XYZ file of N, CA and C in Angstrom:
372
model
N 28.497 6.856 -103.747
C 29.653 7.727 -103.687
C 30.839 7.046 -103.046
N 31.872 7.822 -102.873
C 33.116 7.313 -102.291
C 33.102 7.353 -100.767
N 32.117 8.029 -100.209
C 31.971 8.023 -98.753
C 32.754 9.093 -98.029
N 33.064 10.175 -98.717
C 33.710 11.285 -98.025
C 33.353 12.601 -98.697
N 33.474 13.686 -97.935
C 33.228 15.032 -98.435
C 34.557 15.745 -98.613
N 34.571 16.703 -99.525
C 35.782 17.481 -99.757
C 35.499 18.963 -99.575
N 36.574 19.711 -99.316
C 36.540 21.169 -99.254
C 37.739 21.679 -100.032
N 37.691 22.944 -100.404
C 38.823 23.562 -101.080
C 38.540 23.805 -102.547
N 39.561 24.290 -103.231
C 39.470 24.653 -104.630
C 39.833 26.116 -104.806
N 39.974 26.532 -106.061
C 40.377 27.917 -106.318
C 39.333 28.919 -105.863
N 38.086 28.500 -105.881
C 36.998 29.418 -105.528
C 36.525 29.279 -104.084
N 37.006 28.272 -103.378
C 36.583 28.044 -101.986
C 37.769 27.561 -101.162
N 38.795 28.369 -101.042
C 40.009 27.938 -100.346
C 39.700 27.536 -98.910
N 40.133 26.338 -98.577
C 39.972 25.817 -97.216
C 41.057 26.412 -96.325
N 42.258 26.533 -96.880
C 43.390 27.142 -96.183
C 43.800 28.357 -97.007
N 44.031 29.465 -96.344
C 44.370 30.698 -97.032
C 45.564 30.504 -97.972
N 45.453 31.024 -99.171
C 46.490 30.928 -100.208
C 46.812 29.496 -100.610
N 45.843 28.595 -100.506
C 46.035 27.190 -100.876
C 44.790 26.725 -101.628
N 44.956 26.391 -102.892
C 43.836 25.970 -103.735
C 43.578 24.469 -103.663
N 44.261 23.764 -102.785
C 44.178 22.302 -102.724
C 42.811 21.810 -102.266
N 42.598 20.513 -102.512
C 41.363 19.835 -102.115
C 41.678 18.975 -100.888
N 40.826 19.067 -99.873
C 41.032 18.345 -98.614
C 39.798 17.502 -98.281
N 40.028 16.423 -97.553
C 38.935 15.593 -97.041
C 38.387 16.295 -95.805
N 37.099 16.636 -95.841
C 36.506 17.323 -94.693
C 35.766 16.366 -93.774
N 35.236 15.278 -94.339
C 34.444 14.356 -93.513
C 34.436 12.988 -94.173
N 34.579 11.963 -93.353
C 34.463 10.582 -93.820
C 33.127 10.058 -93.292
N 32.300 9.582 -94.187
C 30.964 9.122 -93.813
C 31.024 7.708 -93.253
N 30.378 7.508 -92.115
C 30.320 6.183 -91.482
C 29.753 5.163 -92.453
N 30.393 4.023 -92.527
C 29.983 2.897 -93.373
C 30.098 3.182 -94.868
N 30.723 4.289 -95.258
C 30.979 4.559 -96.668
C 32.229 3.827 -97.125
N 32.521 3.891 -98.416
C 33.670 3.181 -98.979
C 34.987 3.606 -98.321
N 35.197 4.905 -98.138
C 36.445 5.390 -97.536
C 36.560 4.939 -96.080
N 35.461 4.959 -95.353
C 35.445 4.522 -93.957
C 35.788 3.039 -93.858
N 35.170 2.229 -94.711
C 35.399 0.787 -94.684
C 36.826 0.440 -95.104
N 37.389 1.213 -96.029
C 38.773 0.999 -96.451
C 39.741 1.361 -95.328
N 39.489 2.460 -94.629
C 40.248 2.824 -93.443
C 41.528 3.604 -93.664
N 41.929 3.850 -94.871
C 43.207 4.536 -95.096
C 43.080 6.057 -95.155
N 41.998 6.559 -95.693
C 41.805 7.997 -95.831
C 41.397 8.587 -94.486
N 41.910 9.771 -94.179
C 41.580 10.430 -92.924
C 41.086 11.846 -93.180
N 40.245 12.321 -92.287
C 39.787 13.704 -92.374
C 40.998 14.622 -92.263
N 41.048 15.623 -93.121
C 42.174 16.554 -93.128
C 43.231 16.207 -94.156
N 43.165 15.008 -94.752
C 44.131 14.638 -95.780
C 43.968 15.538 -96.998
N 45.090 15.876 -97.611
C 45.089 16.662 -98.854
C 45.090 15.675 -100.013
N 44.165 15.833 -100.939
C 44.091 14.926 -102.093
C 44.864 15.565 -103.241
N 45.928 14.900 -103.645
C 46.799 15.423 -104.692
C 46.353 15.003 -106.085
N 45.818 13.758 -106.204
C 45.406 13.256 -107.521
C 44.330 12.200 -107.365
N 43.476 12.098 -108.395
C 42.423 11.077 -108.482
C 42.639 10.324 -109.784
N 42.876 9.012 -109.666
C 43.124 8.171 -110.848
C 44.190 8.779 -111.763
N 45.234 9.322 -111.150
C 46.340 9.901 -111.904
C 46.136 11.343 -112.334
N 44.941 11.871 -112.192
C 44.660 13.268 -112.569
C 44.978 14.172 -111.386
N 45.957 15.048 -111.582
C 46.400 15.948 -110.519
C 45.321 16.997 -110.250
N 45.015 17.182 -108.977
C 44.004 18.168 -108.562
C 44.701 19.489 -108.250
N 45.060 20.198 -109.273
C 45.755 21.468 -109.066
C 44.970 22.571 -109.756
N 44.719 23.630 -109.005
C 44.035 24.820 -109.523
C 42.678 24.503 -110.156
N 41.906 23.699 -109.440
C 40.538 23.385 -109.884
C 39.534 24.142 -109.023
N 38.405 24.484 -109.636
C 37.310 25.008 -108.833
C 36.723 23.839 -108.041
N 36.062 24.155 -106.954
C 35.502 23.122 -106.086
C 34.556 22.205 -106.860
N 33.649 22.796 -107.624
C 32.666 21.976 -108.339
C 33.327 21.068 -109.375
N 34.447 21.497 -109.965
C 35.161 20.660 -110.930
C 35.823 19.470 -110.229
N 36.329 19.697 -109.038
C 36.904 18.598 -108.254
C 35.811 17.594 -107.876
N 34.656 18.101 -107.487
C 33.528 17.227 -107.139
C 33.160 16.366 -108.348
N 33.123 16.954 -109.531
C 32.798 16.196 -110.749
C 33.826 15.101 -111.025
N 35.105 15.405 -110.780
C 36.141 14.372 -110.959
C 35.870 13.163 -110.060
N 35.502 13.424 -108.823
C 35.206 12.328 -107.899
C 33.952 11.568 -108.328
N 32.942 12.299 -108.761
C 31.694 11.645 -109.177
C 31.899 10.743 -110.394
N 32.829 11.096 -111.252
C 33.080 10.330 -112.469
C 34.301 9.419 -112.358
N 34.768 9.176 -111.154
C 36.003 8.419 -110.956
C 35.840 6.929 -111.240
N 34.633 6.421 -111.183
C 34.413 5.004 -111.432
C 34.399 4.187 -110.150
N 34.425 2.863 -110.320
C 34.336 1.958 -109.163
C 35.682 1.769 -108.469
N 36.744 1.623 -109.245
C 38.087 1.467 -108.682
C 38.784 2.811 -108.739
N 38.973 3.413 -107.571
C 39.515 4.763 -107.495
C 40.884 4.723 -106.822
N 41.820 5.407 -107.439
C 43.160 5.536 -106.883
C 43.362 6.987 -106.462
N 43.680 7.190 -105.202
C 43.922 8.535 -104.691
C 45.376 8.679 -104.292
N 45.954 9.810 -104.635
C 47.273 10.163 -104.123
C 47.017 11.258 -103.101
N 47.426 10.999 -101.870
C 47.120 11.952 -100.805
C 48.392 12.378 -100.078
N 48.260 13.476 -99.372
C 49.303 13.925 -98.458
C 48.662 13.955 -97.081
N 49.215 13.171 -96.161
C 48.662 13.078 -94.808
C 48.700 14.437 -94.146
N 47.656 14.759 -93.439
C 47.597 16.050 -92.738
C 48.709 16.115 -91.698
N 49.171 17.305 -91.453
C 50.198 17.502 -90.436
C 49.534 17.593 -89.079
N 50.127 16.932 -88.101
C 49.608 17.008 -86.744
C 50.120 18.290 -86.100
N 49.264 19.032 -85.404
C 49.739 20.235 -84.719
C 50.736 19.857 -83.640
N 51.770 20.647 -83.526
C 52.794 20.374 -82.520
C 52.530 21.228 -81.291
N 52.120 20.609 -80.212
C 51.908 21.287 -78.939
C 52.810 20.626 -77.919
N 53.685 21.395 -77.342
C 54.543 20.817 -76.322
C 55.973 20.684 -76.808
N 56.781 19.943 -76.059
C 58.209 19.846 -76.358
C 58.485 19.093 -77.661
N 59.677 19.272 -78.185
C 60.100 18.579 -79.398
C 59.965 17.082 -79.190
N 59.454 16.402 -80.200
C 59.269 14.963 -80.082
C 57.883 14.585 -79.621
N 57.103 15.569 -79.217
C 55.725 15.281 -78.798
C 54.935 14.820 -79.998
N 54.107 13.818 -79.837
C 53.400 13.213 -80.943
C 52.255 14.055 -81.454
N 51.726 14.961 -80.684
C 50.687 15.858 -81.137
C 49.312 15.231 -81.252
N 49.113 14.041 -80.709
C 47.811 13.385 -80.845
C 47.072 13.305 -79.526
N 47.512 14.093 -78.541
C 46.823 14.105 -77.267
C 47.414 13.129 -76.265
N 48.339 12.312 -76.696
C 48.991 11.370 -75.793
C 50.378 11.888 -75.478
N 50.849 11.654 -74.271
C 52.168 12.121 -73.890
C 53.260 11.195 -74.372
N 52.919 10.004 -74.775
C 53.922 9.046 -75.198
C 54.387 8.166 -74.049
N 54.089 8.555 -72.819
C 54.459 7.754 -71.657
C 53.267 6.939 -71.179
N 53.412 6.397 -69.977
C 52.323 5.618 -69.398
C 51.212 6.534 -68.909
N 49.974 6.136 -69.042
C 48.891 6.909 -68.444
C 49.031 6.930 -66.919
N 48.593 7.990 -66.318
C 48.725 8.155 -64.874
C 48.087 6.993 -64.112
N 46.944 6.514 -64.560
C 46.267 5.413 -63.872
C 47.099 4.133 -63.891
N 47.901 3.937 -64.941
C 48.731 2.732 -65.031
C 49.810 2.722 -63.959
N 50.148 3.884 -63.424
C 51.151 3.974 -62.367
C 50.482 4.022 -60.995
N 49.426 4.828 -60.884
C 48.777 5.030 -59.589
C 48.070 3.787 -59.054
N 47.318 3.106 -59.883
C 46.530 1.965 -59.415
C 47.417 0.862 -58.843
N 48.442 0.387 -59.575
C 49.307 -0.644 -58.976
C 50.063 -0.122 -57.758
N 50.463 1.162 -57.794
C 51.184 1.728 -56.656
C 50.317 1.772 -55.404
N 49.064 2.175 -55.558
C 48.148 2.205 -54.419
C 47.841 0.797 -53.921
N 47.730 -0.153 -54.841
C 47.473 -1.537 -54.454
C 48.648 -2.087 -53.650
N 49.860 -1.799 -54.081
C 51.049 -2.242 -53.337
C 51.121 -1.594 -51.959
N 50.810 -0.312 -51.895
C 50.836 0.388 -50.607
C 49.798 -0.195 -49.659
N 48.580 -0.474 -50.172
C 47.538 -1.052 -49.327
C 47.945 -2.440 -48.854
N 48.542 -3.227 -49.722
C 49.001 -4.563 -49.336
C 50.093 -4.472 -48.284
N 51.008 -3.517 -48.410
C 52.088 -3.353 -47.436
C 51.529 -2.958 -46.071
N 50.546 -2.057 -46.044
C 49.932 -1.650 -44.771
C 49.213 -2.834 -44.138
N 48.480 -3.607 -44.939
C 47.760 -4.772 -44.425
C 48.738 -5.794 -43.835
N 49.817 -6.064 -44.526
C 50.829 -7.018 -44.024
C 51.455 -6.498 -42.740
N 51.771 -5.210 -42.691
C 52.364 -4.618 -41.490
C 51.421 -4.734 -40.305
N 50.126 -4.453 -40.518
C 49.158 -4.548 -39.429
C 49.008 -5.994 -38.963
N 48.964 -6.943 -39.864
C 48.856 -8.366 -39.500
C 50.098 -8.815 -38.736
N 51.253 -8.348 -39.164
C 52.504 -8.727 -38.510
C 52.539 -8.162 -37.089
N 52.077 -6.934 -36.890
C 52.064 -6.306 -35.562
C 51.100 -7.018 -34.624
N 49.971 -7.546 -35.164
C 49.000 -8.245 -34.325
C 49.603 -9.536 -33.782
N 50.477 -10.171 -34.507
C 51.083 -11.438 -34.077
C 52.150 -11.228 -33.020
N 52.635 -10.030 -32.849
C 53.692 -9.779 -31.874
C 53.160 -9.585 -30.501
């Protein structure tokens, strides 16, 4: 197989009022996984030039099964949920430095400053 599972279709809508076909799972070490471009949640618009519009789920599955060895997919990347202020990337990262990247060097500098101060006071 192609190494991924699909959901959706006219008879099994994945998203309400949307008959589209979506990638539900990418199988480890499968063709899609090894290629690396397809992602879970991607909407598949066409297979080898055949538009996947208003198909039943089983008909979409048959298209994939009969796609052949060289398969061309036209996809629409899934939208990332927007949580937080405008410009937030929505992938769980704030876009700034991780807290540890600031705290660890800052604590190291503070400890070094205290050590130097104590050594300097002992010499006086």
